[in-house]
Short mmCIF file of C-alpha atoms in Angstrom, two decimals:
data_model
loop_
_atom_site.label_atom_id
_atom_site.label_comp_id
_atom_site.label_asym_id
_atom_site.label_seq_id
_atom_site.Cartn_x
_atom_site.Cartn_y
_atom_site.Cartn_z
CA MET C 1 6.57 -26.01 2.76
CA VAL C 2 10.23 -25.94 1.69
CA PHE C 3 12.73 -28.78 1.31
CA SER C 4 14.64 -27.64 4.41
CA SER C 5 11.69 -28.15 6.79
CA LEU C 6 10.77 -30.97 9.13
CA VAL C 7 7.28 -31.20 7.60
CA PHE C 8 8.73 -31.87 4.17
CA LEU C 9 11.50 -34.17 5.34
CA PHE C 10 9.53 -36.38 7.74
CA LEU C 11 5.94 -36.17 6.50
CA PHE C 12 5.44 -35.07 2.89
CA LEU C 13 8.45 -36.77 1.25
CA PRO C 14 8.17 -40.19 2.96
CA ILE C 15 4.43 -40.42 2.16
CA VAL C 16 4.94 -39.44 -1.47
CA LEU C 17 7.85 -41.87 -1.88
CA LEU C 18 5.90 -44.71 -0.26
CA VAL C 19 2.83 -44.26 -2.41
CA TYR C 20 4.90 -43.62 -5.58
CA SER C 21 6.91 -46.81 -5.12
CA SER C 22 3.74 -48.86 -4.67
CA LEU C 23 2.42 -47.82 -8.11
CA ARG C 24 3.67 -49.86 -11.05
CA SER C 25 2.68 -48.03 -14.23
CA VAL C 26 4.24 -44.76 -15.31
CA ALA C 27 0.74 -43.34 -15.98
CA TRP C 28 -0.38 -43.89 -12.39
CA ARG C 29 2.93 -42.59 -11.06
CA ASN C 30 2.59 -39.43 -13.17
CA ALA C 31 -0.96 -38.88 -11.99
CA PHE C 32 0.07 -39.29 -8.35
CA LEU C 33 3.16 -37.04 -8.69
CA LEU C 34 0.97 -34.39 -10.23
CA LEU C 35 -1.43 -34.49 -7.28
CA ALA C 36 1.48 -34.40 -4.87
CA SER C 37 3.00 -31.44 -6.74
CA LEU C 38 -0.26 -29.50 -6.73
CA PHE C 39 -0.64 -30.19 -3.01
CA PHE C 40 2.94 -29.06 -2.43
CA TYR C 41 2.26 -25.76 -4.22
CA ALA C 42 -1.12 -25.28 -2.58
CA TRP C 43 0.48 -25.74 0.88
CA GLY C 44 2.48 -22.55 0.35
CA GLU C 45 0.38 -20.63 -2.19
CA LEU C 46 -3.18 -21.94 -2.32
CA SER C 47 -4.62 -18.60 -3.38
CA PHE C 48 -2.52 -18.60 -6.57
CA LEU C 49 -2.84 -22.24 -7.56
CA TRP C 50 -5.28 -21.17 -10.25
CA VAL C 51 -2.54 -19.13 -11.96
CA MET C 52 -0.39 -22.16 -12.50
CA LEU C 53 -3.42 -24.30 -13.56
CA LEU C 54 -4.41 -21.57 -16.04
CA SER C 55 -0.86 -21.59 -17.41
CA ILE C 56 -1.04 -25.35 -17.88
CA VAL C 57 -4.42 -25.26 -19.68
CA LEU C 58 -3.42 -22.41 -21.97
CA ASN C 59 -0.07 -23.87 -22.96
CA TYR C 60 -1.59 -27.30 -23.54
CA ALA C 61 -3.94 -25.64 -26.05
CA PHE C 62 -1.24 -23.47 -27.62
CA ALA C 63 1.09 -26.40 -28.19
CA ILE C 64 -1.65 -28.55 -29.79
CA THR C 65 -2.52 -25.64 -32.10
CA ILE C 66 1.11 -25.10 -33.08
CA ASP C 67 1.68 -28.82 -33.69
CA GLU C 68 -1.43 -29.28 -35.83
CA ALA C 69 -1.12 -26.11 -37.89
CA LYS C 70 -0.16 -26.81 -41.51
CA GLU C 71 1.06 -23.38 -42.56
CA GLU C 72 4.14 -21.69 -41.11
CA GLY C 73 2.28 -18.41 -40.69
CA ALA C 74 -0.35 -20.07 -38.48
CA ARG C 75 2.31 -21.85 -36.44
CA LYS C 76 4.21 -18.63 -35.88
CA LEU C 77 1.06 -16.70 -34.95
CA SER C 78 0.11 -19.37 -32.38
CA LEU C 79 3.66 -19.20 -30.94
CA LEU C 80 3.52 -15.39 -30.69
CA MET C 81 0.17 -15.63 -28.88
CA ALA C 82 1.63 -18.19 -26.47
CA VAL C 83 4.67 -16.03 -25.75
CA PHE C 84 2.49 -12.95 -25.34
CA VAL C 85 0.09 -14.65 -22.89
CA ASN C 86 2.84 -16.27 -20.81
CA LEU C 87 4.87 -13.08 -20.57
CA GLY C 88 1.68 -11.09 -19.99
CA ILE C 89 0.83 -13.15 -16.93
CA LEU C 90 4.43 -12.83 -15.64
CA VAL C 91 4.53 -9.06 -16.26
CA PHE C 92 1.19 -8.45 -14.59
CA PHE C 93 2.06 -10.25 -11.35
CA LYS C 94 5.76 -9.51 -11.15
CA TYR C 95 6.28 -6.14 -12.74
CA ALA C 96 3.01 -4.17 -12.68
CA ASP C 97 3.78 -2.57 -9.30
CA PHE C 98 7.27 -1.58 -10.41
CA ILE C 99 6.11 -0.17 -13.77
CA LEU C 100 3.24 1.83 -12.24
CA THR C 101 5.47 3.16 -9.48
CA GLU C 102 7.99 4.44 -12.03
CA VAL C 103 5.20 5.95 -14.16
CA ASP C 104 3.78 7.72 -11.07
CA LEU C 105 7.19 9.24 -10.34
CA VAL C 106 7.22 10.70 -13.86
CA LEU C 107 3.63 11.91 -13.55
CA ALA C 108 4.39 13.56 -10.20
CA LYS C 109 7.25 15.53 -11.76
CA LEU C 110 4.91 16.64 -14.56
CA HIS C 111 2.24 17.54 -11.99
CA ILE C 112 -0.20 15.07 -13.53
CA GLN C 113 -2.59 13.01 -11.43
CA GLN C 114 -0.97 9.74 -10.43
CA ILE C 115 -2.29 6.25 -11.17
CA PRO C 116 -3.62 4.28 -8.19
CA ILE C 117 -1.32 1.32 -7.63
CA PRO C 118 -3.22 -1.92 -6.73
CA LEU C 119 -1.72 -4.39 -4.29
CA ILE C 120 -0.50 -7.29 -6.45
CA THR C 121 1.00 -10.28 -4.66
CA LEU C 122 3.74 -12.25 -6.43
CA PRO C 123 2.75 -15.91 -6.86
CA LEU C 124 5.41 -18.31 -5.62
CA GLY C 125 7.52 -19.84 -8.40
CA ILE C 126 5.91 -17.85 -11.23
CA SER C 127 9.24 -17.07 -12.90
CA PHE C 128 10.13 -20.78 -12.97
CA PHE C 129 6.84 -22.23 -14.20
CA THR C 130 6.48 -19.46 -16.81
CA PHE C 131 9.91 -20.29 -18.26
CA HIS C 132 8.97 -24.00 -18.23
CA SER C 133 5.81 -23.19 -20.17
CA LEU C 134 7.74 -21.05 -22.69
CA SER C 135 10.32 -23.76 -23.14
CA TYR C 136 7.49 -26.22 -23.93
CA VAL C 137 5.70 -24.17 -26.61
CA ILE C 138 9.00 -23.01 -28.20
CA ASP C 139 10.30 -26.62 -28.34
CA ILE C 140 7.07 -27.69 -30.01
CA TYR C 141 7.32 -24.82 -32.54
CA ARG C 142 10.94 -25.78 -33.34
CA LYS C 143 9.88 -29.43 -33.69
CA GLN C 144 12.35 -30.48 -31.05
CA ALA C 145 9.50 -32.40 -29.40
CA LYS C 146 5.94 -33.42 -30.12
CA ALA C 147 3.02 -31.72 -28.44
CA GLN C 148 1.99 -33.57 -25.29
CA GLY C 149 -1.44 -35.05 -25.92
CA ASN C 150 -1.87 -36.14 -22.29
CA PRO C 151 -2.68 -33.09 -20.16
CA ILE C 152 -1.57 -34.88 -17.00
CA ASN C 153 1.91 -35.34 -18.45
CA LEU C 154 2.17 -31.70 -19.40
CA ALA C 155 0.84 -30.55 -16.04
CA LEU C 156 3.47 -32.76 -14.37
CA TYR C 157 6.30 -31.18 -16.42
CA ILE C 158 5.24 -27.65 -15.45
CA SER C 159 4.37 -28.32 -11.82
CA LEU C 160 6.77 -31.09 -10.76
CA PHE C 161 7.49 -30.16 -7.15
CA PRO C 162 11.27 -30.75 -6.95
CA GLN C 163 11.94 -27.85 -9.35
CA LEU C 164 8.75 -25.84 -8.98
CA VAL C 165 9.71 -22.98 -6.70
CA ALA C 166 13.49 -22.77 -6.90
CA GLY C 167 14.57 -24.42 -10.14
CA PRO C 168 16.55 -25.63 -11.94
CA ILE C 169 14.76 -24.63 -15.11
CA ILE C 170 14.11 -27.89 -16.95
CA ARG C 171 13.59 -27.58 -20.67
CA TYR C 172 10.88 -29.75 -22.13
CA HIS C 173 12.96 -31.47 -24.81
CA ASP C 174 15.43 -32.59 -22.14
CA VAL C 175 12.81 -34.51 -20.11
CA SER C 176 9.97 -35.27 -22.54
CA ASP C 177 11.08 -38.92 -22.88
CA GLN C 178 11.52 -39.29 -19.12
CA ILE C 179 7.96 -38.17 -18.49
CA THR C 180 6.60 -41.17 -20.38
CA GLU C 181 9.33 -43.70 -19.63
CA ARG C 182 11.69 -43.83 -16.65
CA LYS C 183 12.91 -46.31 -14.09
CA VAL C 184 13.93 -46.10 -10.46
CA ASN C 185 16.52 -48.53 -9.18
CA VAL C 186 18.47 -48.85 -5.96
CA GLU C 187 21.57 -47.20 -7.43
CA LYS C 188 19.66 -44.16 -8.76
CA PHE C 189 17.65 -43.79 -5.54
CA ALA C 190 20.86 -43.96 -3.43
CA GLU C 191 22.50 -41.35 -5.66
CA GLY C 192 19.44 -39.15 -5.29
CA THR C 193 19.38 -39.49 -1.54
CA ARG C 194 23.04 -38.60 -1.24
CA ARG C 195 22.62 -35.63 -3.52
CA PHE C 196 19.57 -34.39 -1.59
CA VAL C 197 21.42 -34.66 1.74
CA ILE C 198 24.44 -32.73 0.43
CA GLY C 199 22.12 -30.02 -0.84
CA LEU C 200 20.31 -29.92 2.50
CA GLY C 201 23.65 -29.51 4.28
CA LYS C 202 24.67 -26.67 1.93
CA LYS C 203 21.47 -24.86 2.81
CA MET C 204 21.16 -25.56 6.54
CA LEU C 205 24.78 -25.60 7.65
CA ILE C 206 26.54 -23.06 5.40
CA ALA C 207 23.99 -20.81 3.62
CA ASN C 208 21.91 -20.15 6.75
CA THR C 209 24.95 -19.38 8.89
CA MET C 210 26.23 -16.96 6.29
CA ALA C 211 22.71 -15.51 5.89
CA ALA C 212 22.51 -14.62 9.57
CA VAL C 213 25.66 -12.49 9.28
CA ALA C 214 24.84 -11.00 5.82
CA ASP C 215 21.30 -10.02 6.89
CA LYS C 216 22.63 -8.28 10.02
CA VAL C 217 25.20 -6.34 8.01
CA PHE C 218 22.84 -5.38 5.17
CA GLY C 219 20.22 -4.44 7.76
CA MET C 220 22.54 -2.08 9.65
CA ASN C 221 22.26 1.67 9.69
CA LEU C 222 24.28 2.61 6.58
CA HIS C 223 26.22 5.23 8.57
CA GLU C 224 27.54 2.51 10.90
CA LEU C 225 29.27 0.45 8.18
CA THR C 226 33.03 0.12 8.56
CA PRO C 227 35.17 -1.29 5.74
CA SER C 228 35.76 -4.59 7.58
CA VAL C 229 32.10 -5.11 8.41
CA ALA C 230 30.98 -4.21 4.90
CA TRP C 231 33.49 -6.64 3.36
CA LEU C 232 32.44 -9.35 5.80
CA GLY C 233 28.78 -8.84 4.85
CA THR C 234 29.63 -9.07 1.16
CA ILE C 235 31.77 -12.21 1.59
CA CYS C 236 29.00 -13.87 3.67
CA TYR C 237 26.35 -13.03 1.09
CA THR C 238 28.61 -14.30 -1.70
CA LEU C 239 28.76 -17.66 0.08
CA GLN C 240 25.11 -17.59 1.16
CA ILE C 241 23.68 -17.11 -2.31
CA TYR C 242 25.89 -19.82 -3.81
CA PHE C 243 25.19 -22.43 -1.17
CA ASP C 244 21.50 -21.55 -1.03
CA PHE C 245 20.97 -21.65 -4.78
CA SER C 246 23.20 -24.66 -5.44
CA GLY C 247 21.87 -26.39 -2.36
CA TYR C 248 18.29 -26.18 -3.57
CA SER C 249 19.43 -27.30 -7.00
CA ASP C 250 21.20 -30.31 -5.43
CA MET C 251 18.05 -31.15 -3.51
CA ALA C 252 15.89 -30.85 -6.62
CA ILE C 253 18.25 -32.99 -8.66
CA GLY C 254 18.35 -35.57 -5.84
CA LEU C 255 14.55 -35.64 -5.52
CA GLY C 256 14.32 -36.04 -9.31
CA LEU C 257 16.57 -39.13 -9.14
CA MET C 258 14.43 -40.61 -6.37
CA PHE C 259 11.45 -40.45 -8.78
CA GLY C 260 13.41 -41.64 -11.80
CA PHE C 261 14.19 -38.28 -13.45
CA ARG C 262 17.71 -37.18 -14.31
CA PHE C 263 17.98 -33.41 -14.52
CA LEU C 264 20.94 -31.53 -15.96
CA GLU C 265 23.38 -29.89 -13.59
CA ASN C 266 22.70 -26.31 -12.52
CA PHE C 267 25.95 -25.25 -10.77
CA ASN C 268 29.53 -26.26 -11.49
CA PHE C 269 31.72 -24.49 -8.94
CA PRO C 270 31.30 -20.96 -10.41
CA TYR C 271 33.64 -19.34 -7.91
CA ILE C 272 36.66 -21.04 -9.47
CA ALA C 273 35.97 -19.30 -12.82
CA GLN C 274 38.75 -17.36 -14.55
CA SER C 275 36.44 -14.87 -16.29
CA ILE C 276 32.89 -13.57 -16.13
CA ARG C 277 32.11 -15.54 -19.24
CA GLU C 278 33.25 -18.73 -17.55
CA PHE C 279 31.35 -17.75 -14.40
CA TRP C 280 28.08 -17.74 -16.35
CA GLN C 281 28.95 -21.11 -17.86
CA ARG C 282 29.08 -22.44 -14.29
CA TRP C 283 26.47 -20.36 -12.45
CA HIS C 284 22.73 -21.16 -12.68
CA ILE C 285 23.45 -23.15 -15.86
CA SER C 286 19.82 -23.86 -16.60
CA LEU C 287 18.98 -20.14 -16.65
CA SER C 288 22.07 -19.22 -18.73
CA ASN C 289 21.24 -21.97 -21.25
CA TRP C 290 17.58 -20.91 -21.37
CA PHE C 291 18.51 -17.34 -22.27
CA ARG C 292 21.19 -18.56 -24.69
CA ASP C 293 18.89 -20.90 -26.61
CA TYR C 294 15.59 -18.96 -26.52
CA LEU C 295 16.84 -15.38 -26.68
CA TYR C 296 20.56 -14.84 -27.40
CA ILE C 297 20.76 -17.14 -30.45
CA PRO C 298 17.42 -15.92 -31.93
CA LEU C 299 18.70 -12.32 -31.55
CA GLY C 300 21.64 -13.32 -33.73
CA GLY C 301 24.12 -14.50 -31.12
CA ASN C 302 27.65 -13.73 -32.27
CA ARG C 303 26.93 -14.09 -35.98
CA HIS C 304 26.68 -10.37 -36.91
CA GLY C 305 29.89 -8.74 -35.77
CA GLU C 306 31.27 -7.62 -32.43
CA TRP C 307 29.03 -4.63 -31.79
CA ARG C 308 25.84 -6.61 -32.50
CA THR C 309 27.12 -9.41 -30.28
CA ARG C 310 27.77 -6.97 -27.39
CA PHE C 311 24.32 -5.50 -27.91
CA ASN C 312 22.81 -8.98 -27.77
CA LEU C 313 24.73 -9.79 -24.58
CA VAL C 314 23.61 -6.60 -22.85
CA THR C 315 20.03 -7.20 -23.94
CA VAL C 316 20.04 -10.73 -22.63
CA PHE C 317 21.52 -9.74 -19.28
CA PHE C 318 19.19 -6.76 -18.94
CA LEU C 319 16.35 -9.28 -19.18
CA CYS C 320 18.22 -11.75 -16.94
CA GLY C 321 18.44 -9.06 -14.25
CA LEU C 322 14.77 -8.21 -14.72
CA TRP C 323 13.85 -11.92 -14.47
CA HIS C 324 15.33 -12.00 -10.96
CA GLY C 325 13.14 -9.21 -9.66
CA ALA C 326 11.30 -5.94 -10.39
CA SER C 327 13.76 -3.37 -9.16
CA TRP C 328 16.49 -1.14 -10.57
CA ASN C 329 19.05 -3.04 -8.52
CA PHE C 330 18.39 -6.25 -10.46
CA ILE C 331 18.30 -4.42 -13.81
CA ILE C 332 21.63 -2.68 -13.14
CA TRP C 333 23.11 -5.97 -11.86
CA GLY C 334 22.14 -7.60 -15.16
CA LEU C 335 23.54 -4.73 -17.22
CA TYR C 336 26.70 -4.80 -15.10
CA HIS C 337 27.34 -8.44 -15.99
CA GLY C 338 26.39 -7.86 -19.61
CA ALA C 339 28.92 -5.00 -19.77
CA PHE C 340 31.72 -7.21 -18.44
CA LEU C 341 30.83 -9.99 -20.90
CA GLY C 342 31.05 -7.43 -23.69
CA LEU C 343 34.33 -6.08 -22.30
CA GLU C 344 35.84 -9.61 -22.30
CA ARG C 345 35.11 -9.83 -26.02
CA SER C 346 37.34 -6.79 -26.62
CA GLY C 347 41.10 -6.39 -26.29
CA PHE C 348 40.69 -6.70 -22.53
CA GLY C 349 39.70 -10.35 -23.10
CA ASN C 350 43.00 -10.98 -24.89
CA PHE C 351 44.89 -9.29 -22.06
CA LEU C 352 42.94 -11.41 -19.51
CA GLN C 353 44.04 -14.62 -21.22
CA LYS C 354 47.72 -13.67 -20.85
CA ILE C 355 47.85 -12.86 -17.14
CA PRO C 356 48.51 -15.54 -14.46
CA ARG C 357 45.58 -17.68 -13.32
CA PRO C 358 45.57 -16.26 -9.74
CA LEU C 359 45.08 -12.78 -11.18
CA LYS C 360 42.31 -13.91 -13.56
CA HIS C 361 40.52 -15.55 -10.63
CA ALA C 362 41.00 -12.47 -8.40
CA TYR C 363 39.50 -10.27 -11.13
CA THR C 364 36.54 -12.59 -11.60
CA ILE C 365 35.66 -13.04 -7.92
CA PHE C 366 36.04 -9.28 -7.30
CA VAL C 367 33.63 -8.41 -10.18
CA VAL C 368 31.18 -11.04 -9.00
CA MET C 369 31.26 -9.83 -5.36
CA MET C 370 30.74 -6.24 -6.39
CA GLY C 371 27.72 -7.41 -8.35
CA TRP C 372 26.34 -9.30 -5.37
CA VAL C 373 26.20 -6.01 -3.40
CA LEU C 374 23.83 -4.65 -6.03
CA PHE C 375 21.85 -7.92 -5.99
CA ARG C 376 21.46 -8.01 -2.21
CA ALA C 377 20.93 -4.32 -1.43
CA GLU C 378 17.29 -3.22 -1.20
CA THR C 379 17.93 0.12 -2.93
CA LEU C 380 20.55 1.73 -5.13
CA ARG C 381 21.32 4.14 -2.29
CA GLN C 382 22.12 1.24 0.03
CA ALA C 383 24.36 -0.33 -2.63
CA MET C 384 26.23 2.95 -3.15
CA MET C 385 26.70 3.42 0.59
CA PHE C 386 28.00 -0.15 0.81
CA TYR C 387 30.58 0.50 -1.87
CA LYS C 388 31.69 3.67 -0.09
CA ALA C 389 32.06 1.80 3.19
CA MET C 390 33.96 -1.09 1.54
CA PHE C 391 36.58 1.25 0.10
CA GLY C 392 36.92 3.47 3.15
CA LEU C 393 35.13 6.47 1.67
CA ALA C 394 32.53 6.73 4.42
CA HIS C 395 32.84 8.10 7.97
CA PRO C 396 31.16 5.44 10.15
CA ILE C 397 29.67 6.08 13.58
CA PRO C 398 30.06 3.52 16.38
CA SER C 399 27.90 0.41 16.13
CA GLU C 400 27.17 -2.70 18.25
CA TYR C 401 27.96 -4.85 15.23
CA THR C 402 31.75 -4.85 15.06
CA LEU C 403 33.87 -7.35 13.18
CA GLY C 404 34.70 -9.10 16.43
CA VAL C 405 31.01 -9.53 17.37
CA LEU C 406 29.93 -10.78 13.94
CA LEU C 407 32.88 -13.05 13.18
CA ASP C 408 32.88 -15.45 16.12
CA ASN C 409 34.62 -18.83 16.00
CA ARG C 410 31.62 -20.71 14.57
CA VAL C 411 31.03 -18.19 11.81
CA LEU C 412 34.74 -18.17 10.98
CA PHE C 413 34.79 -21.99 10.74
CA ILE C 414 31.69 -22.10 8.52
CA LEU C 415 33.08 -19.27 6.35
CA LEU C 416 36.33 -21.17 5.79
CA LEU C 417 34.38 -24.39 5.12
CA GLY C 418 32.26 -22.47 2.62
CA ILE C 419 35.33 -21.19 0.79
CA LEU C 420 36.72 -24.74 0.64
CA GLY C 421 33.33 -26.09 -0.45
CA SER C 422 33.17 -23.57 -3.28
CA THR C 423 35.98 -25.49 -4.93
CA PRO C 424 35.88 -29.12 -6.21
CA ILE C 425 38.46 -30.32 -3.64
CA ILE C 426 36.04 -32.13 -1.28
CA ARG C 427 33.75 -33.30 -4.11
CA ASP C 428 36.64 -34.78 -6.13
CA TRP C 429 38.10 -36.59 -3.15
CA LEU C 430 34.90 -38.06 -1.79
CA PHE C 431 32.51 -38.12 -4.73
CA PRO C 432 34.29 -38.10 -8.10
CA PRO C 433 31.81 -37.13 -10.83
CA THR C 434 30.32 -40.11 -12.64
CA ARG C 435 28.58 -38.06 -15.35
CA ASP C 436 29.44 -35.24 -17.71
CA VAL C 437 28.13 -31.91 -16.36
CA LYS C 438 26.71 -30.73 -19.72
CA THR C 439 25.26 -33.93 -21.15
CA GLN C 440 24.90 -36.20 -18.11
CA ALA C 441 26.57 -38.93 -20.17
CA PRO C 442 28.33 -41.54 -17.97
CA LEU C 443 32.07 -41.01 -17.36
CA PRO C 444 34.66 -43.81 -16.92
CA GLU C 445 34.47 -45.19 -13.42
CA VAL C 446 37.18 -44.00 -11.03
CA ARG C 447 38.33 -46.74 -8.68
CA GLN C 448 38.77 -45.54 -5.12
CA PRO C 449 40.19 -47.16 -1.95
CA ALA C 450 37.60 -49.07 0.09
CA TYR C 451 38.08 -46.81 3.12
CA ARG C 452 36.69 -43.85 1.20
CA ALA C 453 33.31 -45.52 0.99
CA VAL C 454 33.22 -45.58 4.80
CA ILE C 455 34.22 -41.94 4.92
CA ARG C 456 31.56 -41.04 2.31
CA THR C 457 28.86 -42.76 4.32
CA ALA C 458 29.97 -41.11 7.57
CA TRP C 459 30.16 -37.69 5.76
CA VAL C 460 26.62 -37.92 4.43
CA GLY C 461 25.32 -39.24 7.72
CA ALA C 462 26.94 -36.39 9.66
CA ILE C 463 25.53 -33.79 7.24
CA LEU C 464 22.02 -35.25 7.59
CA SER C 465 22.23 -35.39 11.41
CA LEU C 466 23.56 -31.88 11.77
CA SER C 467 20.97 -30.53 9.29
CA ILE C 468 18.10 -32.16 11.18
CA THR C 469 19.49 -30.75 14.42
CA GLU C 470 19.48 -27.26 12.94
CA MET C 471 15.90 -27.70 11.69
CA ALA C 472 14.73 -29.03 15.06
CA ALA C 473 16.37 -26.17 16.90
CA GLY C 474 14.46 -23.68 14.75
CA THR C 475 17.60 -21.84 13.65
CA TYR C 476 17.54 -19.04 11.09
CA ASN C 477 16.23 -20.53 7.86
CA PRO C 478 15.35 -17.85 5.26
CA PHE C 479 13.75 -18.68 1.90
CA ILE C 480 15.34 -16.12 -0.42
CA TYR C 481 13.34 -17.20 -3.52
CA PHE C 482 10.38 -15.15 -2.32
CA ARG C 483 12.20 -12.15 -3.84
CA PHE C 484 12.29 -13.79 -7.25
#
């Protein structure tokens, strides 16, 4: 069950909202939301519900132990055990196949008997709830929050369904107070509804249309790729991944508001960035901040000279790539971004600051798009063939998928709408931000003409109607988070 499904939209969500609103105390609301979240997870991954429950029980015990320990050595030992167990669970389910496969390749070259590789299924959302668990125990160790004595409240933080399978990654110290005390009012509920609908539209109307083209292109015989088709596939995937990821984040943030939670922003128009550094300040902000606060800064950050800083950046982005998936493509994608971040700290960064803004933007979007080829391709060979095709270095054979066939009027319209929607132009005209992106602190109110309220209402209504129509028609609706 995903947010962009009729079952979720017309059955699960209305029932949960109705029951939730009928409960008066936060304790009862938390208990009910926990049950709803466990049901939501079990609907799609019942066989692995025990993994998440085990994570909750273990981290509840680890945090209590850390909080109650008197000596620093005992606190640190408990934290190390918690990190080891959490990462051990993640490594076993997500990376064991990859590691054993690579080991077997080495053994085969050495003519040594290979290791049987068991079939290990990846539990849905394991990367997200593992990082939530790590955030919790680390925050307790750092004394940024008190250990949660109520297991229901901790279980709710880890399993809360709006952010369970697709993020954003919510750090414990950012929501610990909201778990025990929050309010829902008409204004917050309306804001959440609007935000959810906009996210739904991003997913159903733009991401899915772009996905249909990107999947066709990346699924083609590699020898059929022409430069124009390869570039079209890359552009469509660039828009698909943004509108899919940011759409799910919008829906999660909107759902959180409906239940009284205010989550931090996760995307801030990354495709308008003027550098790769700025791109990562705007893209998947919750993941970037998690790695910054829990890995980059503990490694030393930028406090020990340029070469150590570059090493720290590459290390962080190596692990960032690995977090996204167990394949060399993801690892190299992470190292690729880490390398550019290191490069921008050199003389090239000074040069970049001096060139005109259009050139800075062109550089950034080009680097990002080249990276998305690595991210989307199933193998390194496919990625290399894609690059060759994009730059006219291949010799393609005839194919049924020509540029004219793939880029019909509807796709062209959605592609142009996606490019426009990747900028703040529509947002700033219709929905000026009311809160700071980083802190969520209220901003001064911007007075708008009365007619814009009518346009806003019609805009949101049209998005909802069109999205429901797409769902009812059973159009292409991939869930790309299964890869992660």
